[in-house]
Tab-separated table of C-alpha atoms in Angstrom:
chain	number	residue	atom	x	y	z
A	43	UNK	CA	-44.719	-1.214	217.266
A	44	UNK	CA	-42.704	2.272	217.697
A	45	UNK	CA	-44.471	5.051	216.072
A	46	UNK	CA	-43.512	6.060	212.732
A	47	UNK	CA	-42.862	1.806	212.183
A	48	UNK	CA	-44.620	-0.345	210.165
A	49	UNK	CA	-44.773	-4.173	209.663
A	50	UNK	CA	-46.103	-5.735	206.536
A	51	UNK	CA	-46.880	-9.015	206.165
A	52	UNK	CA	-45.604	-10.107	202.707
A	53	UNK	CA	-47.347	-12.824	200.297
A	54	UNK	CA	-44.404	-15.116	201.152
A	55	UNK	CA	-45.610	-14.654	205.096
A	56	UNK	CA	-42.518	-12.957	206.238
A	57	UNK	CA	-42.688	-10.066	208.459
A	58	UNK	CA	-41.116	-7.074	207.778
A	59	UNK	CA	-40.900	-3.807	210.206
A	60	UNK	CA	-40.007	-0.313	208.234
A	61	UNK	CA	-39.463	3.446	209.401
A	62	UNK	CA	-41.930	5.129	207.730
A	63	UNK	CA	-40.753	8.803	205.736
A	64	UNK	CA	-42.775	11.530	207.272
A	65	UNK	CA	-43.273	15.024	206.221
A	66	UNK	CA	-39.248	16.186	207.040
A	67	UNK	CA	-37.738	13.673	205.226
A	68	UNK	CA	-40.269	13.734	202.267
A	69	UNK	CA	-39.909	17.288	201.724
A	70	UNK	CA	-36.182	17.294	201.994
A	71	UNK	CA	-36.149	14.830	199.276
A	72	UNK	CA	-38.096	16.627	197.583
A	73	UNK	CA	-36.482	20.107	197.605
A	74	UNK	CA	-33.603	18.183	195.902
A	75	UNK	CA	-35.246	16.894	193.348
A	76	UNK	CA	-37.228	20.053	192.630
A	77	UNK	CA	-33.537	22.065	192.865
A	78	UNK	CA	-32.269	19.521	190.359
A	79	UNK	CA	-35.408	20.137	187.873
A	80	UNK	CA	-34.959	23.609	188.834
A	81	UNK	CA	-31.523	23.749	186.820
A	82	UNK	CA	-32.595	21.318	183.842
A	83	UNK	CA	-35.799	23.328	183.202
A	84	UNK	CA	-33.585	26.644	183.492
A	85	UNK	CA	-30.993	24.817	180.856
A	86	UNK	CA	-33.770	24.192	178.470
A	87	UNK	CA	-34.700	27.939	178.694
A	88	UNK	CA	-31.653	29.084	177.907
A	89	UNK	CA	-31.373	26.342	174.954
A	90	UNK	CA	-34.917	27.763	173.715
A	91	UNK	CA	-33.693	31.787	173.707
A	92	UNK	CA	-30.155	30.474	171.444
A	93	UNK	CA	-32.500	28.832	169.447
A	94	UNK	CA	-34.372	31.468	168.668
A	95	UNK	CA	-37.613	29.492	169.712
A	96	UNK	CA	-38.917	32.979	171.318
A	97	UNK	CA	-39.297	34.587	167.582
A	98	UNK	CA	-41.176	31.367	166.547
A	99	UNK	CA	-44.111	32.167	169.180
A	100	UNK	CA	-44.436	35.599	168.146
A	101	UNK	CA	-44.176	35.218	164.455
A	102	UNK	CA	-46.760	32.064	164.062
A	103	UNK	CA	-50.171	32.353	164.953
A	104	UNK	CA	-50.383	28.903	165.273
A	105	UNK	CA	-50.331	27.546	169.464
A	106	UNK	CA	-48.672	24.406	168.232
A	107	UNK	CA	-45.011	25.611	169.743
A	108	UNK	CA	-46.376	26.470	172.610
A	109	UNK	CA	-47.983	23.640	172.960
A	110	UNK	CA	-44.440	21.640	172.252
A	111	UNK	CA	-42.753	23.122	174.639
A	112	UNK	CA	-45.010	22.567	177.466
A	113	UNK	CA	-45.399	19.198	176.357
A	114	UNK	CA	-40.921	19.001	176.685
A	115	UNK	CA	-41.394	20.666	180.390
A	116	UNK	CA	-43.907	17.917	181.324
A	117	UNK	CA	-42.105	15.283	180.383
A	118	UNK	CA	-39.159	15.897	181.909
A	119	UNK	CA	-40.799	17.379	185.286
A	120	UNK	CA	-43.065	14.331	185.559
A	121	UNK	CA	-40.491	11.976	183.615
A	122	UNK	CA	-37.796	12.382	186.254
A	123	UNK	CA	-39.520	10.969	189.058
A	124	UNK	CA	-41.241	8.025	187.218
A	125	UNK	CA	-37.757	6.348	185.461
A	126	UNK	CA	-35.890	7.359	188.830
A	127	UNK	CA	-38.320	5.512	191.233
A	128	UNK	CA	-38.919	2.483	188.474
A	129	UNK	CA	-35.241	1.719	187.397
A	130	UNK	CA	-33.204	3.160	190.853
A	131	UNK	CA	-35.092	1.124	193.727
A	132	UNK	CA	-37.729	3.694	194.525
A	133	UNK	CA	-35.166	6.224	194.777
A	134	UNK	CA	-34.699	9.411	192.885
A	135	UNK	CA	-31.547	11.388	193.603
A	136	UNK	CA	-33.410	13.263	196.655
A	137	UNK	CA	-34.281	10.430	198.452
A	138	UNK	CA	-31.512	8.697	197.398
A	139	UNK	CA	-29.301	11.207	199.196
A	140	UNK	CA	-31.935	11.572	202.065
A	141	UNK	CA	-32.125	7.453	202.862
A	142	UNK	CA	-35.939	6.876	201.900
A	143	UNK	CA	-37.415	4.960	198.963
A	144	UNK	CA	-40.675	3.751	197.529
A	145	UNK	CA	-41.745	0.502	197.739
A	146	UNK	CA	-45.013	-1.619	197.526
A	147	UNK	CA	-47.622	-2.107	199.987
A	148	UNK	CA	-46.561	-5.759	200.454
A	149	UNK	CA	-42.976	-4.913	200.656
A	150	UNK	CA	-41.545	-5.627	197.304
A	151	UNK	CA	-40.279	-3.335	194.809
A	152	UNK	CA	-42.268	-0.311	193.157
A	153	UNK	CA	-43.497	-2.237	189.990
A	154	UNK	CA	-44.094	-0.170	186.653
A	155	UNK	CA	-48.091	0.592	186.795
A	156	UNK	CA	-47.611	1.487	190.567
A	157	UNK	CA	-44.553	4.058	189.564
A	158	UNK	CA	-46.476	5.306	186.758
A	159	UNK	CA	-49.954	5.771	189.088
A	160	UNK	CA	-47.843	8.058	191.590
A	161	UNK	CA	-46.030	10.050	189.572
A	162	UNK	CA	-49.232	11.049	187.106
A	163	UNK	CA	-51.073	11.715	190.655
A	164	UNK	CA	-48.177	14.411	191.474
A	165	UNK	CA	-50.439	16.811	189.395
A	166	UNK	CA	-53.171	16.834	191.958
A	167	UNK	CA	-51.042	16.709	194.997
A	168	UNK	CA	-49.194	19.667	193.761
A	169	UNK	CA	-52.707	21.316	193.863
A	170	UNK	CA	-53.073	24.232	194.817
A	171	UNK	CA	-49.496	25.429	194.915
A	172	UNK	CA	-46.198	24.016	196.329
A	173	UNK	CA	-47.407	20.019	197.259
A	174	UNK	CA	-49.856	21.616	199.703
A	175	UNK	CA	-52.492	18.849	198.773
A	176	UNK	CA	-49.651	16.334	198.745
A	177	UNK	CA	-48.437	18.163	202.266
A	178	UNK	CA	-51.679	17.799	204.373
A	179	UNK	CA	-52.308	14.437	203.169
A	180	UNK	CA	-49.042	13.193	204.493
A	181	UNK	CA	-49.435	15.009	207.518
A	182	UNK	CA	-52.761	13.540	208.372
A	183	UNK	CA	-52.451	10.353	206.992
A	184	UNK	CA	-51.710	7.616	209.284
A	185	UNK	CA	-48.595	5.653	207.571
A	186	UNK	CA	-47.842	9.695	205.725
A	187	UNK	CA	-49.063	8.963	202.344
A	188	UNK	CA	-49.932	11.255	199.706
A	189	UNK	CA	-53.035	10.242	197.610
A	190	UNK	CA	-50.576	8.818	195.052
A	191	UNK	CA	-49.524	6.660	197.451
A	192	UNK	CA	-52.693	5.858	198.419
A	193	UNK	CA	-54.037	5.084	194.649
A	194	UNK	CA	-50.255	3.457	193.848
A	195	UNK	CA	-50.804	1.077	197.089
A	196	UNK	CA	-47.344	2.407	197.410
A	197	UNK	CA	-45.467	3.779	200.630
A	198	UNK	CA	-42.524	5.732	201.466
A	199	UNK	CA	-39.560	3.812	203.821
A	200	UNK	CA	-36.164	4.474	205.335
A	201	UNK	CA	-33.524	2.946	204.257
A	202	UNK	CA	-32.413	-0.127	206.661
A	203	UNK	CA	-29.982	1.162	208.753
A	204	UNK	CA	-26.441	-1.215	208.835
A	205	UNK	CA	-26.483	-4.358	210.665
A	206	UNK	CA	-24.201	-5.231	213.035
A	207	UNK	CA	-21.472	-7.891	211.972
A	208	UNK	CA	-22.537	-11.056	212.369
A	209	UNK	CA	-20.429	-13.526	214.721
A	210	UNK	CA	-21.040	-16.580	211.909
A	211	UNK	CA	-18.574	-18.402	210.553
A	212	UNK	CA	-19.202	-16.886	207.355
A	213	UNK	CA	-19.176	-13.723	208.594
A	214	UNK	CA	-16.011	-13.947	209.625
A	215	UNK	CA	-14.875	-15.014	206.364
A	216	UNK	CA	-16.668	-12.019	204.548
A	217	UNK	CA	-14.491	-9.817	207.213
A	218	UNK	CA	-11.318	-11.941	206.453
A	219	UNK	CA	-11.755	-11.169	202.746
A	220	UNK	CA	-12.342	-7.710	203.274
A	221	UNK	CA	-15.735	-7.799	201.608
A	222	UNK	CA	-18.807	-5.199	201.607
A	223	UNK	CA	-21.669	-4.237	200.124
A	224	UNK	CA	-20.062	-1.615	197.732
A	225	UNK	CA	-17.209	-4.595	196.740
A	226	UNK	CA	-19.123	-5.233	193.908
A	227	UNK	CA	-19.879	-2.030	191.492
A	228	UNK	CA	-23.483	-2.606	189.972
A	229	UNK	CA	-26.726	-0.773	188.824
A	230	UNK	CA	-29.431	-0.733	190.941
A	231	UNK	CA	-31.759	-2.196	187.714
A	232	UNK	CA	-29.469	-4.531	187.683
A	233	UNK	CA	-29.717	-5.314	191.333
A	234	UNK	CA	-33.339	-5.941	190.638
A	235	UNK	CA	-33.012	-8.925	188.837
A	236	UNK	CA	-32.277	-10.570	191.798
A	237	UNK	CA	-35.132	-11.488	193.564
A	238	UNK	CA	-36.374	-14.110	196.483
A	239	UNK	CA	-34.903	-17.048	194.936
A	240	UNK	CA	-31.887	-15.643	193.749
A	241	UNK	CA	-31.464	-15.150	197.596
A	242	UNK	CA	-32.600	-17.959	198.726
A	243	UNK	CA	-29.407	-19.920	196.200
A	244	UNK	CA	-27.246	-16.912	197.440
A	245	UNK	CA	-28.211	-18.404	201.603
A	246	UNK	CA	-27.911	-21.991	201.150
A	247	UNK	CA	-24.263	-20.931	199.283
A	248	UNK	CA	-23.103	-19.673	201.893
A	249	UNK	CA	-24.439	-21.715	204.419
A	250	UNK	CA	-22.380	-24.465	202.850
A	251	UNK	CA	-19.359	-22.295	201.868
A	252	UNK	CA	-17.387	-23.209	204.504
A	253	UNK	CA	-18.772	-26.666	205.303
A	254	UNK	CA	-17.444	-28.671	202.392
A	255	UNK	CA	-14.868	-30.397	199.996
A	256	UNK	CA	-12.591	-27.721	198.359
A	257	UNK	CA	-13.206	-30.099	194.904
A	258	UNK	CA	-16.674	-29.622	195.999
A	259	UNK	CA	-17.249	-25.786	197.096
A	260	UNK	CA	-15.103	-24.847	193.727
A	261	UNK	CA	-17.977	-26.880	191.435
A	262	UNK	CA	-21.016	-25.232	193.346
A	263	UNK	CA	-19.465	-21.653	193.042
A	264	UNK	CA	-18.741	-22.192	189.074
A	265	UNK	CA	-22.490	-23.754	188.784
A	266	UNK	CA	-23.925	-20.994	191.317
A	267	UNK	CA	-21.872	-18.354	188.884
A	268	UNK	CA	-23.177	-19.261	185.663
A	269	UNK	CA	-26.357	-19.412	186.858
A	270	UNK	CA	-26.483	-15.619	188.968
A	271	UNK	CA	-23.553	-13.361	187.283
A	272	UNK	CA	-25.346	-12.615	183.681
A	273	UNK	CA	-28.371	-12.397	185.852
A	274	UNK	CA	-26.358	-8.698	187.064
A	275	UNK	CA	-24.612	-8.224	183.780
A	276	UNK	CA	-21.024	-10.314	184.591
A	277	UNK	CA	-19.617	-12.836	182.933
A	278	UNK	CA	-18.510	-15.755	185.004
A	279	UNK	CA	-16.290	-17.347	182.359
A	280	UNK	CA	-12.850	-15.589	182.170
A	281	UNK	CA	-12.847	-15.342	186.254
A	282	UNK	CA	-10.781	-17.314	188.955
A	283	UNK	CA	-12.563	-18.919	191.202
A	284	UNK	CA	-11.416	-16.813	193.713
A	285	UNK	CA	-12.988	-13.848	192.227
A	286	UNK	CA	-16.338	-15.792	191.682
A	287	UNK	CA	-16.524	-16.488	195.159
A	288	UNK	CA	-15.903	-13.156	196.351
A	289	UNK	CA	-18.703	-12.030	193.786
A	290	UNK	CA	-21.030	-14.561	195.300
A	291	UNK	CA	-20.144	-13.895	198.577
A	292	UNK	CA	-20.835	-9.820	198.187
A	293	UNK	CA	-24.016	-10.539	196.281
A	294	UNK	CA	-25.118	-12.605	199.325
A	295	UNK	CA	-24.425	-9.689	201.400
A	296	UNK	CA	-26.645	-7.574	199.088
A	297	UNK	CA	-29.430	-9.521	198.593
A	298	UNK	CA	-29.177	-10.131	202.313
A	299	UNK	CA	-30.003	-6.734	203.088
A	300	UNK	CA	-33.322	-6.989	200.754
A	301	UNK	CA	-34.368	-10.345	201.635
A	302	UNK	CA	-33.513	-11.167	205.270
A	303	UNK	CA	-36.314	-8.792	206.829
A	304	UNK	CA	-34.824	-7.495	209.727
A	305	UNK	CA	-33.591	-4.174	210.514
């Protein structure tokens, strides 16, 4: 294993072999994200002095305002990374931009209690100033994890790199038809929805795309459709089955990239 790699060993038994994000990358992302906060906390400032909010503080005694508005900063601050990581595929814009993400232990997504362990553990690593907890853990720490991470069972990845086009027979028909990865415009939550068996239907489809009937390859791809599309939000009903199989064919291509477990 090269240093900074990793393989885990998933519950299905499948090997897979990341980069792990050290300290560069991890800060990098994170100066992003803290320059993005940076100009929605200054925003909400600004909204606070139209409002007026500053007279409220000095003419109640009460601490309840206060009390509001650093309740507001929180939430947002701490908000931010938690939805980002859960609904965008362990990505907030920073690492999004940088190529790392956060993903389980055993190699599947960041789930919801993991996200939400992480995020609320961003108030110690932050300790005492500046991530410098967060910092020396990830420096010291074999596979770089901050003690989020290490509470979340969570760990920080590079993005797979691109593969190199494949010499198949259906690779060549994915080149022929002009076909990629961004073909297909879709949310990553809604990417999520498609998991090991969606790619597993997604495989054998292909696998037999080119192998059988017309009669026969145009009934799989309407079945296949009805079955995967509303999975993503599409409806398979007012297509041509042209369009279907181009669909299916760029969804294989996607879910290839999460499920195959190579680099």
């Amino acid at each position: 294993m090269n240093q900074g790699q990793i393989e885990i060993k998933t519950p299905e038994f499948v090997s897979l072999n990341y980069q792990i994000a050290g300290l560069g990358s991890r800060g990098a992302a994170m100066i992003i994200d803290q320059l993005l906060l940076l100009v929605a906390n200054t925003v909400i400032y600004l909204i606070f002095l139209m409002a007026n909010v500053a007279e409220i503080f000095y003419l109640s005694n009460s601490w309840v305002p206060i009390a509001v508005a650093i309740i507001i900063v929180f939430i947002i601050n701490w908000g931010y990374f938690f939805v980002s990581e859960y609904f965008f595929g362990g990505k907030t814009l920073g690492k999004k931009l940088i190529g790392i993400r956060v993903i389980q232990e055993n190699g599947h997504s960041i789930t919801f209690l993991s996200s939400l362990i992480r995020n609320l553990l961003r108030i110690i690593d932050m300790l005492p100033t500046s991530y410098f907890l967060g910092m020396v853990f990830i420096f010291f720490h074999s596979k770089h994890k901050r003690l989020g991470d290490l509470v979340a069972g969570t760990i920080v990845v590079h993005e797979r790199g691109a593969k190199k086009q494949g010499t198949s027979k259906i690779d060549k028909e994915i080149l022929r038809r002009g076909l990629t990865k961004e073909s297909l415009s879709l949310e990553d939550f809604a990417l999520r929805s498609l998991g090991k068996k969606e790619w597993e239907l997604l495989r054998i489809y292909s696998g037999k795309f080119l192998n059988i009937k017309l009669d026969d390859r145009v009934q799989l791809t309407r079945q296949l459709s009805t079955k995967l599309l509303p999975k993503v939000g599409l409806d398979a009903r007012d297509k041509e089955i042209t369009e279907l199989e181009n669909i299916l064919l760029t969804l294989y291509l996607i879910t290839k990239d999460e499920w195959e477990y190579e680099l």
